[in-house]
Short mmCIF file of C-alpha atoms in Angstrom, two decimals:
data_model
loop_
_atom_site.label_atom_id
_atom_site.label_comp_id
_atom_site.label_asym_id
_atom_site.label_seq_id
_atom_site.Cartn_x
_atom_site.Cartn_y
_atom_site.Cartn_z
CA UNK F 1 0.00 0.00 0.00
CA UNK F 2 3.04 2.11 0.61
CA UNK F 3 2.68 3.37 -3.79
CA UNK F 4 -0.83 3.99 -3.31
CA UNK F 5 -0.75 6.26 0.03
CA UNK F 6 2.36 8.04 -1.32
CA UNK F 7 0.19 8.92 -4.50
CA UNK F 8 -2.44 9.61 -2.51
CA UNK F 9 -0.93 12.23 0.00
CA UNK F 10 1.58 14.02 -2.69
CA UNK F 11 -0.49 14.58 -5.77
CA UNK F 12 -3.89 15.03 -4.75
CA UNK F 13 -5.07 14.94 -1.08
CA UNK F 14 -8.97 14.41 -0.85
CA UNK F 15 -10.75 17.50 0.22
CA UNK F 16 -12.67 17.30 3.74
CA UNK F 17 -15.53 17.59 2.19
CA UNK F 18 -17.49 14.98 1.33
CA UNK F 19 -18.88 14.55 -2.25
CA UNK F 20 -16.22 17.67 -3.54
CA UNK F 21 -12.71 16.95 -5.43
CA UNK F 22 -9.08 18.36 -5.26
CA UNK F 23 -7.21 18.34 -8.19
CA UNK F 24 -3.76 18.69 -9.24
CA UNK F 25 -3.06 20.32 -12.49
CA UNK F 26 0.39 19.62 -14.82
CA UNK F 27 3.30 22.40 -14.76
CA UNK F 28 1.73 24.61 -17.96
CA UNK F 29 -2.01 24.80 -16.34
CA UNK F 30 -3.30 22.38 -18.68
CA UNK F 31 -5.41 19.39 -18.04
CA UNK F 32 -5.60 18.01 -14.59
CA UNK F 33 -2.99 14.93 -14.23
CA UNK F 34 -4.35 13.98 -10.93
CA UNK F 35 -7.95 14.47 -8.98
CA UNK F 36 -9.13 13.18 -6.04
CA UNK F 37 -12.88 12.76 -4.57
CA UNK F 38 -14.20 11.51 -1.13
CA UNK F 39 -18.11 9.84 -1.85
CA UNK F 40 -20.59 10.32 0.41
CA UNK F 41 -20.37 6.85 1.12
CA UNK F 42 -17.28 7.32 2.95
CA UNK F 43 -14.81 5.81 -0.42
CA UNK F 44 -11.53 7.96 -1.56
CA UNK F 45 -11.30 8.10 -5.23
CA UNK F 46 -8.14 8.57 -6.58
CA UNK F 47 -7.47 9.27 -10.56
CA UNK F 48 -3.55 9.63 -11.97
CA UNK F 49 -3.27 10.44 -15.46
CA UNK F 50 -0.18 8.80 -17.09
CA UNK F 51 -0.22 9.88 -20.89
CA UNK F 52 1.72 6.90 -22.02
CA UNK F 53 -0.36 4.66 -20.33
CA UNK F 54 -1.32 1.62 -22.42
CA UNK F 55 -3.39 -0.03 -19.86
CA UNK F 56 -5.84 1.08 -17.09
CA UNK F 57 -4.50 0.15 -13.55
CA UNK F 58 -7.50 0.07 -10.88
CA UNK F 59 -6.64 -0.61 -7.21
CA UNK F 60 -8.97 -1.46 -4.33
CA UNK F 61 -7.66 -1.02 -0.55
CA UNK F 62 -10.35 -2.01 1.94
CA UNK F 63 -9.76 -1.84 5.60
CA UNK F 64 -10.07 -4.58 7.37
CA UNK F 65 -9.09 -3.94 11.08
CA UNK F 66 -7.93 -7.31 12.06
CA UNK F 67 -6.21 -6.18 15.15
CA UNK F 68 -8.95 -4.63 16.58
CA UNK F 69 -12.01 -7.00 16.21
CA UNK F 70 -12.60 -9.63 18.01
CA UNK F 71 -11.49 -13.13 17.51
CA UNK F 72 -14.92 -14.87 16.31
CA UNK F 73 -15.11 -11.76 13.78
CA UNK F 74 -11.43 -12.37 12.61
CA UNK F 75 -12.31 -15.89 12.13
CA UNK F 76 -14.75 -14.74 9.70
CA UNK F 77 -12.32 -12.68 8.24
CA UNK F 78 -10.13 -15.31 7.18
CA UNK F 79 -13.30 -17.37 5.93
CA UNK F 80 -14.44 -14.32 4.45
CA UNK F 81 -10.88 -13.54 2.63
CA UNK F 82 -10.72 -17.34 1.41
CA UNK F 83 -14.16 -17.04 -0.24
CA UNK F 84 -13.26 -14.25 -1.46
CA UNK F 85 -9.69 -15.17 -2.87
CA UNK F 86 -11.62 -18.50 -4.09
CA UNK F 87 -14.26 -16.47 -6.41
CA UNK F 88 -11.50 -14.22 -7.54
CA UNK F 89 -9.66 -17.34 -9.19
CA UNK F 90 -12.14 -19.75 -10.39
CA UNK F 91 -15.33 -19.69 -12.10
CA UNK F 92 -17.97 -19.26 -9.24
CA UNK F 93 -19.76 -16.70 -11.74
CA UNK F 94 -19.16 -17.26 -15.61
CA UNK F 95 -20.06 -14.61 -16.55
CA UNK F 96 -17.81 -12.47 -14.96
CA UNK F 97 -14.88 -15.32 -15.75
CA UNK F 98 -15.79 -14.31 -19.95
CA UNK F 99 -15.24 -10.99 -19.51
CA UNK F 100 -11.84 -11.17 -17.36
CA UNK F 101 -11.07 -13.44 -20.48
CA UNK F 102 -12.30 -11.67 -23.36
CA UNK F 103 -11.85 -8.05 -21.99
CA UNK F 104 -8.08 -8.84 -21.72
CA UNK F 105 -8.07 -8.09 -17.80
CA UNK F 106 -6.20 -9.51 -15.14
CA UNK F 107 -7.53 -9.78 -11.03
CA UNK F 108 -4.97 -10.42 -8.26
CA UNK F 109 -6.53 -10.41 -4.33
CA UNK F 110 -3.88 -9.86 -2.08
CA UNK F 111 -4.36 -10.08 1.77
CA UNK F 112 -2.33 -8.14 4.57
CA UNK F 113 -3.50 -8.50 8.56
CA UNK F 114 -5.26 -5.19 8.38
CA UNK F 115 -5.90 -4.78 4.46
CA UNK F 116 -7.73 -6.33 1.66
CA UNK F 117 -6.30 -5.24 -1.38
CA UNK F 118 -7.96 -6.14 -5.25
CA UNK F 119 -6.04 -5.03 -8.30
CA UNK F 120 -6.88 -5.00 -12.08
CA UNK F 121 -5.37 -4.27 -15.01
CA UNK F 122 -7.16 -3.96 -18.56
CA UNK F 123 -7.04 -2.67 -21.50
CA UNK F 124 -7.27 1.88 -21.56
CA UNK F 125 -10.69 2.05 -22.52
CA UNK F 126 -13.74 2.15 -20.96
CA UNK F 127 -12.49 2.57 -17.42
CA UNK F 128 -16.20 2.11 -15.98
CA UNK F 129 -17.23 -1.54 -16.77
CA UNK F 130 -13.64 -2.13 -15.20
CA UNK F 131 -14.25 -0.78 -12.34
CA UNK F 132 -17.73 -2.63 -11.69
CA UNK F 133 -16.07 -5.50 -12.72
CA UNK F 134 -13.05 -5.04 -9.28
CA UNK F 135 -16.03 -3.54 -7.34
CA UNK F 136 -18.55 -6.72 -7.85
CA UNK F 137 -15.58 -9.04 -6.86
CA UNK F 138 -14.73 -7.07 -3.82
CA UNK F 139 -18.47 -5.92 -2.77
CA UNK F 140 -20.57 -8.98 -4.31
CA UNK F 141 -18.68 -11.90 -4.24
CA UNK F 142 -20.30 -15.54 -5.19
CA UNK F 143 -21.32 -17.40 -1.88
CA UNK F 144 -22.76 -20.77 -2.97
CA UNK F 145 -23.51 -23.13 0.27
CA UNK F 146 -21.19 -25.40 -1.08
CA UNK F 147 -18.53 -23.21 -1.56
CA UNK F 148 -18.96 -21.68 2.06
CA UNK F 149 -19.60 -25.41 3.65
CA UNK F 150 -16.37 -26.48 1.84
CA UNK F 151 -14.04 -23.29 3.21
CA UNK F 152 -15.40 -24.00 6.95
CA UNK F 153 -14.80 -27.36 6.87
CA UNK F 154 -11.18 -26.80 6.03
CA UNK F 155 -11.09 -23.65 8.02
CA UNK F 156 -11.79 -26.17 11.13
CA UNK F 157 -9.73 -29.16 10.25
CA UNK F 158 -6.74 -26.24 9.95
CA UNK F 159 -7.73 -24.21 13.30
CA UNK F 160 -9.61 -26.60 15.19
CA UNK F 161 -9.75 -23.48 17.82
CA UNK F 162 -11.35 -20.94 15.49
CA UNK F 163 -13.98 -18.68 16.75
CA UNK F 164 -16.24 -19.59 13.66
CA UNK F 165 -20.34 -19.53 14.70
CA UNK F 166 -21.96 -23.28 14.52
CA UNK F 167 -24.03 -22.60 11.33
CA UNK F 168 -22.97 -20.48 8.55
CA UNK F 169 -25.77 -19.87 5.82
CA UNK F 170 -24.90 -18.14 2.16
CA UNK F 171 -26.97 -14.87 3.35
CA UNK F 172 -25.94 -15.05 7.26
CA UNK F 173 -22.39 -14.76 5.50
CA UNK F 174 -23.15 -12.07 3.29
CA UNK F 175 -24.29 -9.65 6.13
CA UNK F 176 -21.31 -10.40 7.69
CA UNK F 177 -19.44 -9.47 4.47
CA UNK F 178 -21.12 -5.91 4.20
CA UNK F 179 -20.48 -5.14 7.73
CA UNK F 180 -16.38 -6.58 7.51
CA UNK F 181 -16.26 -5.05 3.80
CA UNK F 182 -17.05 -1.76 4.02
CA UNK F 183 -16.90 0.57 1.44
CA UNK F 184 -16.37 3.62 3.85
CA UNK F 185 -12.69 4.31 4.08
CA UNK F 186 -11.94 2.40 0.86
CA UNK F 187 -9.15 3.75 -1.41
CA UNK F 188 -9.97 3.59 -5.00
CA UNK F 189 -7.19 4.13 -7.41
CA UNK F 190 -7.27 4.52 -11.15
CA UNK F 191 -4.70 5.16 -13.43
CA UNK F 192 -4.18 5.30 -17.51
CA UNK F 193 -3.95 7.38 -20.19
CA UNK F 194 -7.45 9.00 -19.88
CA UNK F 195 -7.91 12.63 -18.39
CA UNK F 196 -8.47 12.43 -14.36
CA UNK F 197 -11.80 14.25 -13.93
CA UNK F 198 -13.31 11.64 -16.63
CA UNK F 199 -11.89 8.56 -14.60
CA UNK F 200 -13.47 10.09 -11.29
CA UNK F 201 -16.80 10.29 -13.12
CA UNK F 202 -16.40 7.02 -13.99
CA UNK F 203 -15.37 5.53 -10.63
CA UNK F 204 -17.94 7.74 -9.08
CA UNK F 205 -20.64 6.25 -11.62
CA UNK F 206 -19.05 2.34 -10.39
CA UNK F 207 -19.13 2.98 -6.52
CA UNK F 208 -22.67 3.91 -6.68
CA UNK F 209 -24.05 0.86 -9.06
CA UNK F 210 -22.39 -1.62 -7.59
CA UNK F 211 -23.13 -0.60 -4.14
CA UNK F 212 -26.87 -0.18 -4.86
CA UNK F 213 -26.90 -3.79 -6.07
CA UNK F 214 -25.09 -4.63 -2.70
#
């Protein structure tokens, strides 16, 4: 995370206001290379225009406090982060599996003790479908019963200890993703060859469908 916060805090810190932008333009005046937005919903949008860009690079930083919950809630956490990894790799929904493969993007989920991190790359243009496409992994991940039955049963057999409830249903487990996934203090990074102020548009435009479908 250390590239992202240091692009973050140098080029274009997020005004305190939410909803309102900061921008940064380039040394002549011209066309913002970098502008920043804080959502009502509590995300940090972040938009770097490189020029010679020939790919978009998105980047998804969700907190995920595991120091300071407690330990039946980082138990879900891990579950949670497995599942999560586990859709993010395989074919859980097939349609979004086509259009990783026929949009020419790439998905990596990376997990730190107080972070979840999602990154894609894909092709410069459109930046929006993109972005929906990171979001609805991080946000809307596939929970099938089997799928979450399979994870706990090797969660257990691993950590015969762990804090995990008796029961886990598909939806019980997707509560307990929107209140461990938050999108409020989420860092949202964009970068390509587009202009900034279009790429926060688009990410704005992303945030909001996917988390109305949440």
């Amino acid at each position: 995370m250390e590239l992202v916060s240091t692009c973050y805090t140098a080029t274009a810190p997020a005004d305190s206001r939410r909803g309102t932008a900061a921008t940064r333009r380039g040394a002549a005046g011209g066309a913002p290379e970098a502008e920043a937005r804080l959502l009502p919903e509590g995300t940090h949008l972040l938009a770097l225009t490189q020029p010679r860009a020939r790919r978009l690079r998105l980047t998804l930083t969700l907190p995920t406090g595991w120091r300071t919950v407690s330990a039946e809630d980082r138990a879900l956490l891990r579950l949670l982060r497995l599942l999560i990894r586990q859709d993010s790799l395989t074919t859980c929904r097939s349609d979004r599996d086509r259009e990783l493969t026929l949009g020419g993007m790439s998905l990596h989920v990376q997990t730190e003790a107080d972070r979840t991190q999602f990154l894609l790359t894909a092709p410069a243009a459109p930046l929006q479908p993109a972005a929906e496409l990171l979001l609805d992994v991080a946000f809307l991940p596939a929970m099938r019963q089997e799928q979450i039955d399979a994870q706990v049963h090797a969660l257990r057999a691993a950590a015969p200890h762990a804090a995990l409830p008796p029961s886990l249903g598909a939806e019980d487990l997707r509560a307990e993703h929107r209140r461990l996934f938050s999108a409020e203090h989420g860092l949202l990074v964009a970068s390509g060859p587009g202009s900034a102020s279009a790429m926060i548009h688009d990410l704005t435009a992303a945030v909001r469908a996917v988390l109305a479908a949440r």
